[in-house]
Amino acid sequence: MKLILLGAPGAGKGTQATRIAAKYNIVHISTGDIFRANIKGGTEIGKLAKSYIDAGKLVPDEVTCDIVKDRLNWDDVKGGYLLDGFPRSLFQAEELSKFADIDLCLNLEVDPALIMDRICGRRVCACGESYHVSTLGGKTTCAKCGKELYTREDDNPETVKARLDTYNKMTAPLIDFYAAKNKLATVVCGTKTPDEVFEAVCRVLDK
């Protein structure tokens, strides 16, 4: 199964992607994680990516496409994969179709006001776990590994608004792109819990 997970920043893609990958035994490929690893490593791509991410903009298509194309050549994706954060533009989607045959694009639909609250209240851990301040009860450490939680530099109202504007302009058109190919399934998240969203996602994928 080769999937794309689509949704605005803060729609819960990371949470659902982890669960989908585990349940269906496919590889979760997050372009965000790839870029963050390069940023942490101080690579040239990392430095370039950081300048765009900090401004709430997208990393140039050519750079992103090359990274994803390389990743899809790894042996671990032969049994299937889920792309999270790619494609983010019609150009990327068209380029992806040249080197990958996607089975389904799963779109998570969430109200923008909820997204703003989710992202600005998000706290993350170096181990990959993510939390929201409303569920932490004042705690500042990760329940999984005990490390100190932190706020990503781009998780602030100004950057979030810029990211949502960019999403609506650049990425939302992909909904029509994959619908035209009969490869789109939309799950309306609303105020559903992550568990409820995952149940809806599984109903779609099990078909």
mmCIF file of C-alpha atoms in Angstrom, residues 46-199:
data_model
loop_
_atom_site.group_PDB
_atom_site.id
_atom_site.type_symbol
_atom_site.label_atom_id
_atom_site.label_comp_id
_atom_site.label_asym_id
_atom_site.label_seq_id
_atom_site.Cartn_x
_atom_site.Cartn_y
_atom_site.Cartn_z
ATOM 1 C CA GLY A 46 19.421 21.766 6.309
ATOM 2 C CA LYS A 47 20.568 25.380 6.364
ATOM 3 C CA LEU A 48 18.595 26.140 3.206
ATOM 4 C CA ALA A 49 15.492 24.377 4.525
ATOM 5 C CA LYS A 50 15.678 26.229 7.864
ATOM 6 C CA SER A 51 15.657 29.639 6.176
ATOM 7 C CA TYR A 52 12.366 28.783 4.466
ATOM 8 C CA ILE A 53 10.743 26.899 7.363
ATOM 9 C CA ASP A 54 11.451 29.707 9.849
ATOM 10 C CA ALA A 55 9.641 32.105 7.510
ATOM 11 C CA GLY A 56 6.658 29.770 7.183
ATOM 12 C CA LYS A 57 7.471 29.042 3.553
ATOM 13 C CA LEU A 58 7.979 25.832 1.616
ATOM 14 C CA VAL A 59 11.377 24.378 0.816
ATOM 15 C CA PRO A 60 12.037 24.646 -2.972
ATOM 16 C CA ASP A 61 10.344 21.881 -4.962
ATOM 17 C CA GLU A 62 13.468 20.623 -6.676
ATOM 18 C CA VAL A 63 15.263 20.019 -3.373
ATOM 19 C CA THR A 64 12.291 18.273 -1.803
ATOM 20 C CA CYS A 65 11.588 16.071 -4.831
ATOM 21 C CA ASP A 66 15.195 14.887 -5.011
ATOM 22 C CA ILE A 67 15.192 13.948 -1.327
ATOM 23 C CA VAL A 68 11.904 11.999 -1.614
ATOM 24 C CA LYS A 69 12.943 10.235 -4.826
ATOM 25 C CA ASP A 70 16.134 9.083 -3.113
ATOM 26 C CA ARG A 71 14.203 7.913 -0.026
ATOM 27 C CA LEU A 72 11.786 5.820 -2.110
ATOM 28 C CA ASN A 73 14.734 3.860 -3.488
ATOM 29 C CA TRP A 74 15.579 2.437 -0.060
ATOM 30 C CA ASP A 75 14.894 -1.274 0.428
ATOM 31 C CA ASP A 76 12.655 -0.752 3.466
ATOM 32 C CA VAL A 77 9.820 0.789 1.396
ATOM 33 C CA LYS A 78 9.284 -2.213 -0.882
ATOM 34 C CA GLY A 79 6.401 -3.384 1.306
ATOM 35 C CA GLY A 80 4.623 -0.036 1.133
ATOM 36 C CA TYR A 81 4.904 3.454 2.559
ATOM 37 C CA LEU A 82 3.020 6.522 3.680
ATOM 38 C CA LEU A 83 4.186 9.981 2.561
ATOM 39 C CA ASP A 84 3.581 12.666 5.192
ATOM 40 C CA GLY A 85 4.292 16.252 4.114
ATOM 41 C CA PHE A 86 4.818 15.422 0.445
ATOM 42 C CA PRO A 87 3.644 16.362 -2.121
ATOM 43 C CA ARG A 88 2.818 19.935 -1.118
ATOM 44 C CA SER A 89 2.257 21.462 -4.553
ATOM 45 C CA LEU A 90 0.910 20.455 -7.951
ATOM 46 C CA PHE A 91 4.461 20.468 -9.284
ATOM 47 C CA GLN A 92 5.558 18.015 -6.586
ATOM 48 C CA ALA A 93 2.510 15.809 -7.231
ATOM 49 C CA GLU A 94 3.258 15.696 -10.945
ATOM 50 C CA GLU A 95 6.933 14.934 -10.277
ATOM 51 C CA LEU A 96 5.955 12.198 -7.789
ATOM 52 C CA SER A 97 3.811 10.516 -10.449
ATOM 53 C CA LYS A 98 6.975 10.117 -12.547
ATOM 54 C CA PHE A 99 8.728 7.886 -10.001
ATOM 55 C CA ALA A 100 5.942 6.447 -7.805
ATOM 56 C CA ASP A 101 2.502 4.884 -8.292
ATOM 57 C CA ILE A 102 0.317 6.059 -5.398
ATOM 58 C CA ASP A 103 -2.715 3.975 -4.380
ATOM 59 C CA LEU A 104 -4.584 6.569 -2.304
ATOM 60 C CA CYS A 105 -4.376 10.142 -1.044
ATOM 61 C CA LEU A 106 -5.942 10.403 2.420
ATOM 62 C CA ASN A 107 -7.049 13.942 3.299
ATOM 63 C CA LEU A 108 -7.556 14.991 6.942
ATOM 64 C CA GLU A 109 -9.947 17.951 7.097
ATOM 65 C CA VAL A 110 -9.757 20.205 10.194
ATOM 66 C CA ASP A 111 -11.109 23.688 11.017
ATOM 67 C CA PRO A 112 -8.346 26.367 10.816
ATOM 68 C CA ALA A 113 -9.188 27.736 14.299
ATOM 69 C CA LEU A 114 -8.563 24.313 15.827
ATOM 70 C CA ILE A 115 -5.305 24.046 13.919
ATOM 71 C CA MET A 116 -4.020 27.328 15.367
ATOM 72 C CA ASP A 117 -4.711 26.091 18.904
ATOM 73 C CA ARG A 118 -3.174 22.694 18.230
ATOM 74 C CA ILE A 119 0.094 23.990 16.840
ATOM 75 C CA CYS A 120 0.659 26.849 19.279
ATOM 76 C CA GLY A 121 -0.061 24.501 22.171
ATOM 77 C CA ARG A 122 2.130 21.704 20.851
ATOM 78 C CA ARG A 123 5.142 20.475 22.808
ATOM 79 C CA VAL A 124 7.543 17.931 21.338
ATOM 80 C CA CYS A 125 10.335 15.648 22.499
ATOM 81 C CA ALA A 126 13.608 14.729 20.840
ATOM 82 C CA CYS A 127 12.448 11.085 20.812
ATOM 83 C CA GLY A 128 9.614 11.982 18.427
ATOM 84 C CA GLU A 129 6.683 12.099 20.860
ATOM 85 C CA SER A 130 4.278 15.050 20.615
ATOM 86 C CA TYR A 131 1.889 16.502 23.223
ATOM 87 C CA HIS A 132 -0.521 19.407 23.734
ATOM 88 C CA VAL A 133 -0.313 21.667 26.772
ATOM 89 C CA SER A 134 -3.961 20.917 27.573
ATOM 90 C CA THR A 135 -3.090 17.275 28.269
ATOM 91 C CA LEU A 136 0.201 17.733 30.115
ATOM 92 C CA GLY A 137 -1.220 18.972 33.407
ATOM 93 C CA GLY A 138 1.741 21.268 33.909
ATOM 94 C CA LYS A 139 4.337 18.556 33.219
ATOM 95 C CA THR A 140 7.332 19.506 31.093
ATOM 96 C CA THR A 141 8.893 16.114 30.431
ATOM 97 C CA CYS A 142 8.123 13.298 27.993
ATOM 98 C CA ALA A 143 6.063 10.415 29.387
ATOM 99 C CA LYS A 144 7.899 8.010 27.083
ATOM 100 C CA CYS A 145 11.569 8.823 27.700
ATOM 101 C CA GLY A 146 11.614 11.479 30.438
ATOM 102 C CA LYS A 147 13.418 14.123 28.404
ATOM 103 C CA GLU A 148 12.468 17.811 28.558
ATOM 104 C CA LEU A 149 9.755 18.894 26.134
ATOM 105 C CA TYR A 150 10.234 21.932 23.924
ATOM 106 C CA THR A 151 8.363 24.174 21.488
ATOM 107 C CA ARG A 152 9.474 24.178 17.870
ATOM 108 C CA GLU A 153 10.690 27.538 16.654
ATOM 109 C CA ASP A 154 8.007 27.668 13.965
ATOM 110 C CA ASP A 155 5.121 26.831 16.344
ATOM 111 C CA ASN A 156 4.034 30.447 16.913
ATOM 112 C CA PRO A 157 0.898 32.350 15.729
ATOM 113 C CA GLU A 158 2.653 34.427 13.046
ATOM 114 C CA THR A 159 4.397 31.457 11.444
ATOM 115 C CA VAL A 160 1.316 29.239 11.755
ATOM 116 C CA LYS A 161 -0.817 31.806 9.906
ATOM 117 C CA ALA A 162 1.825 32.016 7.180
ATOM 118 C CA ARG A 163 1.924 28.216 6.950
ATOM 119 C CA LEU A 164 -1.877 27.987 6.663
ATOM 120 C CA ASP A 165 -1.916 30.687 3.972
ATOM 121 C CA THR A 166 0.793 28.807 2.092
ATOM 122 C CA TYR A 167 -1.115 25.537 2.466
ATOM 123 C CA ASN A 168 -4.350 27.012 1.109
ATOM 124 C CA LYS A 169 -2.540 28.492 -1.867
ATOM 125 C CA MET A 170 -0.107 25.694 -2.726
ATOM 126 C CA THR A 171 -1.310 22.391 -1.237
ATOM 127 C CA ALA A 172 -5.115 22.500 -1.088
ATOM 128 C CA PRO A 173 -5.333 22.197 -4.910
ATOM 129 C CA LEU A 174 -3.979 18.651 -4.519
ATOM 130 C CA ILE A 175 -7.400 17.639 -3.216
ATOM 131 C CA ASP A 176 -8.888 18.207 -6.676
ATOM 132 C CA PHE A 177 -5.783 16.740 -8.343
ATOM 133 C CA TYR A 178 -6.167 13.348 -6.643
ATOM 134 C CA ALA A 179 -9.965 13.443 -6.743
ATOM 135 C CA ALA A 180 -9.733 13.675 -10.538
ATOM 136 C CA LYS A 181 -7.630 10.501 -10.477
ATOM 137 C CA ASN A 182 -10.161 8.745 -8.200
ATOM 138 C CA LYS A 183 -7.442 8.413 -5.576
ATOM 139 C CA LEU A 184 -8.818 10.740 -2.876
ATOM 140 C CA ALA A 185 -10.508 9.890 0.417
ATOM 141 C CA THR A 186 -11.371 12.649 2.904
ATOM 142 C CA VAL A 187 -11.814 12.123 6.640
ATOM 143 C CA VAL A 188 -13.537 15.054 8.364
ATOM 144 C CA CYS A 189 -11.824 15.287 11.750
ATOM 145 C CA GLY A 190 -13.866 18.091 13.349
ATOM 146 C CA THR A 191 -13.444 17.831 17.121
ATOM 147 C CA LYS A 192 -12.940 14.050 17.079
ATOM 148 C CA THR A 193 -10.269 12.521 19.304
ATOM 149 C CA PRO A 194 -7.181 10.984 17.652
ATOM 150 C CA ASP A 195 -8.660 7.539 18.367
ATOM 151 C CA GLU A 196 -11.920 8.429 16.631
ATOM 152 C CA VAL A 197 -10.076 9.864 13.644
ATOM 153 C CA PHE A 198 -7.949 6.725 13.404
ATOM 154 C CA GLU A 199 -11.063 4.529 13.416
#
